[in-house]
Amino acid sequence: MKKLYTIALAAAVALSASAQQKLQTSNQVSGPAKVVSARILAKNATIERAGKFERNATPSVKHAPAKAAAATTMDELTGMYRYSINAYVQGTTQQVGSTLNIEEGTEPNEVILKGLRYSDVNVKGIVDFAAGTITCKPQLLEEVEDDPEYPGVSMDMWLYGWDEANDTEDRNGDCVININADGTLSSDDLFCYGVEGLEGYAYAWFDNLEMTKLDFNTVVYFSERDTDDDGYYLDTYTEYMSWCSSEYAEGYTLGGEDLGDCVLLNSFMFQPNSLITSVNTIPVQLDPDAQEMFIDTWYWFNYDLTALGGDATGSAAIIGVNGTKIDIIEGTYSGNTITWEGDWGAYSSTHGWFGWYKDCEIVLPFNLTDDLGGLNEVAVDNNENAPVEYFNLQGVRINEPAAGQIVIRRQGNKTTKLFVK
């Protein structure tokens, strides 16, 4: 079982969080020992479907403002999207919301939907801009280790369409996504992530897909702690790149308290492929005299865990870890870059620790050390003497990009997407 990016919940830990929204730095914390794969939870919950689906009316979903017109080019279509679906789990319907990437594939008119329902699932589609559609044909999504409970049967996961008349997966059926006039994407089809060798079995069923493109302006670099096949944390880390939105706020007030000058992070660490979605902002407090920053442990943000099958919402804090104690996150900033070092993570008052990280670099679209009047201007620092780094489109750092691969190239504070020839 390969590691899933930012979609695992840790088992309960020694730290006990009360309903108070303030953590004391004297509290002791033991690091998360084991995480539970969301894929395993989902498979166990949905592997056997009994009875016919009862499709509910499309739920009311609040989206970000859509673009004014339908996408007509790959540049307009590709990017990061917020999506919502109706997921069917053991005869019930759950509304699931998260984000995914649509990226250009290697074949003509091909796109890849990264993170539809599961963060590590890639669905290929063919775009027809004239018809306003993305057609996803039946395809192999992931090679899964065979289940000893079903000897001789491949458990590989496939995308299938759905046969409404016979109430079963259609192994020759396409799933079509519409490119709408207002810039959104949607589908009326039912998607079936099916087990190849077992008809009537599946990892997931969902429909009423709705997608709205998001605009992120901030790049985040960090390392996430690795896990073994059983979900236990290892002593190694994998470097990632992610995105979020940021804005500068002078004299920011929260809950009646003046926090001074802040950088407000929106959807921090839970984009682009996460099934854990943050709801409100995280303020990074600035000390202009020392050019230092900190994130206090008292501030909790809301998040959505619907896609993990847990409570719909919860509260969490971004917390530094200093030995066996929790602490504020402290670091520095210069120009358009905020950095801090050391271990840190996100802690939920209901689910314990989720996400265990090390170090962080945040590249903003504005320059914090320039005159405040210039903060609306994009900060550019090509830093031509800086080393070149490459990340794949899932945000994982790679040593050498291969021919035919689309990668993110980073040099200094500049990042670009390129096709390797």
JSON list of C-alpha atoms in Angstrom, two decimals, residues 181-267:
[
{"chain": "A", "resi": 181, "resn": "ALA", "atom": "CA", "xyz": [-20.83, 27.91, -19.93]},
{"chain": "A", "resi": 182, "resn": "ASP", "atom": "CA", "xyz": [-20.16, 29.50, -16.51]},
{"chain": "A", "resi": 183, "resn": "GLY", "atom": "CA", "xyz": [-16.72, 27.88, -16.23]},
{"chain": "A", "resi": 184, "resn": "THR", "atom": "CA", "xyz": [-17.78, 25.06, -13.89]},
{"chain": "A", "resi": 185, "resn": "LEU", "atom": "CA", "xyz": [-17.61, 21.34, -14.66]},
{"chain": "A", "resi": 186, "resn": "SER", "atom": "CA", "xyz": [-20.32, 18.82, -13.84]},
{"chain": "A", "resi": 187, "resn": "SER", "atom": "CA", "xyz": [-21.53, 15.31, -14.60]},
{"chain": "A", "resi": 188, "resn": "ASP", "atom": "CA", "xyz": [-24.86, 13.51, -14.41]},
{"chain": "A", "resi": 189, "resn": "ASP", "atom": "CA", "xyz": [-23.20, 10.10, -14.67]},
{"chain": "A", "resi": 190, "resn": "LEU", "atom": "CA", "xyz": [-22.59, 7.68, -11.82]},
{"chain": "A", "resi": 191, "resn": "PHE", "atom": "CA", "xyz": [-18.90, 6.83, -11.40]},
{"chain": "A", "resi": 192, "resn": "CYS", "atom": "CA", "xyz": [-18.02, 3.33, -10.22]},
{"chain": "A", "resi": 193, "resn": "TYR", "atom": "CA", "xyz": [-14.54, 2.58, -8.91]},
{"chain": "A", "resi": 194, "resn": "GLY", "atom": "CA", "xyz": [-14.90, -1.16, -9.31]},
{"chain": "A", "resi": 195, "resn": "VAL", "atom": "CA", "xyz": [-12.92, -4.28, -8.43]},
{"chain": "A", "resi": 196, "resn": "GLU", "atom": "CA", "xyz": [-11.85, -5.86, -11.69]},
{"chain": "A", "resi": 197, "resn": "GLY", "atom": "CA", "xyz": [-12.55, -9.49, -10.83]},
{"chain": "A", "resi": 198, "resn": "LEU", "atom": "CA", "xyz": [-15.76, -9.15, -8.80]},
{"chain": "A", "resi": 199, "resn": "GLU", "atom": "CA", "xyz": [-18.92, -7.87, -10.40]},
{"chain": "A", "resi": 200, "resn": "GLY", "atom": "CA", "xyz": [-21.07, -5.94, -7.96]},
{"chain": "A", "resi": 201, "resn": "TYR", "atom": "CA", "xyz": [-18.12, -5.04, -5.74]},
{"chain": "A", "resi": 202, "resn": "ALA", "atom": "CA", "xyz": [-16.48, -1.65, -5.64]},
{"chain": "A", "resi": 203, "resn": "TYR", "atom": "CA", "xyz": [-14.31, 0.79, -3.78]},
{"chain": "A", "resi": 204, "resn": "ALA", "atom": "CA", "xyz": [-16.65, 3.71, -4.40]},
{"chain": "A", "resi": 205, "resn": "TRP", "atom": "CA", "xyz": [-19.79, 4.88, -6.17]},
{"chain": "A", "resi": 206, "resn": "PHE", "atom": "CA", "xyz": [-20.56, 8.56, -6.61]},
{"chain": "A", "resi": 207, "resn": "ASP", "atom": "CA", "xyz": [-22.52, 10.94, -8.81]},
{"chain": "A", "resi": 208, "resn": "ASN", "atom": "CA", "xyz": [-23.73, 14.57, -9.01]},
{"chain": "A", "resi": 209, "resn": "LEU", "atom": "CA", "xyz": [-20.14, 15.68, -9.61]},
{"chain": "A", "resi": 210, "resn": "GLU", "atom": "CA", "xyz": [-19.72, 19.48, -9.54]},
{"chain": "A", "resi": 211, "resn": "MET", "atom": "CA", "xyz": [-16.38, 21.26, -9.91]},
{"chain": "A", "resi": 212, "resn": "THR", "atom": "CA", "xyz": [-15.36, 24.91, -9.59]},
{"chain": "A", "resi": 213, "resn": "LYS", "atom": "CA", "xyz": [-11.90, 26.17, -10.49]},
{"chain": "A", "resi": 214, "resn": "LEU", "atom": "CA", "xyz": [-9.83, 27.68, -7.69]},
{"chain": "A", "resi": 215, "resn": "ASP", "atom": "CA", "xyz": [-7.23, 30.41, -7.81]},
{"chain": "A", "resi": 216, "resn": "PHE", "atom": "CA", "xyz": [-4.23, 29.85, -5.56]},
{"chain": "A", "resi": 217, "resn": "ASN", "atom": "CA", "xyz": [-1.37, 32.34, -5.38]},
{"chain": "A", "resi": 218, "resn": "THR", "atom": "CA", "xyz": [1.05, 30.81, -2.86]},
{"chain": "A", "resi": 219, "resn": "VAL", "atom": "CA", "xyz": [3.50, 27.89, -3.04]},
{"chain": "A", "resi": 220, "resn": "VAL", "atom": "CA", "xyz": [4.32, 25.79, 0.06]},
{"chain": "A", "resi": 221, "resn": "TYR", "atom": "CA", "xyz": [7.34, 23.49, 0.41]},
{"chain": "A", "resi": 222, "resn": "PHE", "atom": "CA", "xyz": [7.53, 21.03, 3.31]},
{"chain": "A", "resi": 223, "resn": "SER", "atom": "CA", "xyz": [8.47, 17.47, 4.27]},
{"chain": "A", "resi": 224, "resn": "GLU", "atom": "CA", "xyz": [5.94, 14.90, 5.44]},
{"chain": "A", "resi": 225, "resn": "ARG", "atom": "CA", "xyz": [6.83, 11.95, 7.61]},
{"chain": "A", "resi": 226, "resn": "ASP", "atom": "CA", "xyz": [6.71, 8.57, 5.86]},
{"chain": "A", "resi": 227, "resn": "THR", "atom": "CA", "xyz": [4.74, 5.52, 7.02]},
{"chain": "A", "resi": 228, "resn": "ASP", "atom": "CA", "xyz": [5.23, 1.80, 6.54]},
{"chain": "A", "resi": 229, "resn": "ASP", "atom": "CA", "xyz": [2.70, -0.58, 5.00]},
{"chain": "A", "resi": 230, "resn": "ASP", "atom": "CA", "xyz": [0.92, -0.93, 8.34]},
{"chain": "A", "resi": 231, "resn": "GLY", "atom": "CA", "xyz": [0.57, 2.82, 8.76]},
{"chain": "A", "resi": 232, "resn": "TYR", "atom": "CA", "xyz": [3.26, 3.30, 11.42]},
{"chain": "A", "resi": 233, "resn": "TYR", "atom": "CA", "xyz": [5.45, 6.38, 11.16]},
{"chain": "A", "resi": 234, "resn": "LEU", "atom": "CA", "xyz": [9.05, 5.95, 10.04]},
{"chain": "A", "resi": 235, "resn": "ASP", "atom": "CA", "xyz": [12.04, 8.20, 10.72]},
{"chain": "A", "resi": 236, "resn": "THR", "atom": "CA", "xyz": [12.22, 9.33, 7.08]},
{"chain": "A", "resi": 237, "resn": "TYR", "atom": "CA", "xyz": [10.48, 12.18, 5.27]},
{"chain": "A", "resi": 238, "resn": "THR", "atom": "CA", "xyz": [9.32, 12.91, 1.73]},
{"chain": "A", "resi": 239, "resn": "GLU", "atom": "CA", "xyz": [9.55, 16.43, 0.34]},
{"chain": "A", "resi": 240, "resn": "TYR", "atom": "CA", "xyz": [6.36, 17.92, -1.08]},
{"chain": "A", "resi": 241, "resn": "MET", "atom": "CA", "xyz": [5.16, 21.07, -2.76]},
{"chain": "A", "resi": 242, "resn": "SER", "atom": "CA", "xyz": [1.60, 22.30, -2.24]},
{"chain": "A", "resi": 243, "resn": "TRP", "atom": "CA", "xyz": [-0.46, 25.44, -2.86]},
{"chain": "A", "resi": 244, "resn": "CYS", "atom": "CA", "xyz": [-2.72, 27.74, -0.90]},
{"chain": "A", "resi": 245, "resn": "SER", "atom": "CA", "xyz": [-3.96, 31.35, -0.97]},
{"chain": "A", "resi": 246, "resn": "SER", "atom": "CA", "xyz": [-2.52, 34.20, 1.04]},
{"chain": "A", "resi": 247, "resn": "GLU", "atom": "CA", "xyz": [-3.16, 37.87, 1.67]},
{"chain": "A", "resi": 248, "resn": "TYR", "atom": "CA", "xyz": [-1.61, 40.57, 3.79]},
{"chain": "A", "resi": 249, "resn": "ALA", "atom": "CA", "xyz": [-3.62, 42.15, 6.62]},
{"chain": "A", "resi": 250, "resn": "GLU", "atom": "CA", "xyz": [-2.37, 45.20, 8.52]},
{"chain": "A", "resi": 251, "resn": "GLY", "atom": "CA", "xyz": [-3.66, 45.41, 12.10]},
{"chain": "A", "resi": 252, "resn": "TYR", "atom": "CA", "xyz": [-5.59, 42.14, 11.85]},
{"chain": "A", "resi": 253, "resn": "THR", "atom": "CA", "xyz": [-8.20, 41.60, 14.57]},
{"chain": "A", "resi": 254, "resn": "LEU", "atom": "CA", "xyz": [-9.51, 38.17, 15.55]},
{"chain": "A", "resi": 255, "resn": "GLY", "atom": "CA", "xyz": [-12.01, 37.55, 18.32]},
{"chain": "A", "resi": 256, "resn": "GLY", "atom": "CA", "xyz": [-11.55, 41.10, 19.55]},
{"chain": "A", "resi": 257, "resn": "GLU", "atom": "CA", "xyz": [-7.77, 40.68, 19.85]},
{"chain": "A", "resi": 258, "resn": "ASP", "atom": "CA", "xyz": [-5.39, 42.78, 17.76]},
{"chain": "A", "resi": 259, "resn": "LEU", "atom": "CA", "xyz": [-2.83, 40.41, 16.23]},
{"chain": "A", "resi": 260, "resn": "GLY", "atom": "CA", "xyz": [-0.92, 43.16, 14.47]},
{"chain": "A", "resi": 261, "resn": "ASP", "atom": "CA", "xyz": [0.38, 42.69, 10.92]},
{"chain": "A", "resi": 262, "resn": "CYS", "atom": "CA", "xyz": [-0.43, 39.22, 9.60]},
{"chain": "A", "resi": 263, "resn": "VAL", "atom": "CA", "xyz": [-0.26, 37.04, 6.53]},
{"chain": "A", "resi": 264, "resn": "LEU", "atom": "CA", "xyz": [-3.55, 35.16, 6.26]},
{"chain": "A", "resi": 265, "resn": "LEU", "atom": "CA", "xyz": [-3.26, 31.64, 4.86]},
{"chain": "A", "resi": 266, "resn": "ASN", "atom": "CA", "xyz": [-6.35, 30.09, 3.30]},
{"chain": "A", "resi": 267, "resn": "SER", "atom": "CA", "xyz": [-6.60, 26.31, 2.71]}
]
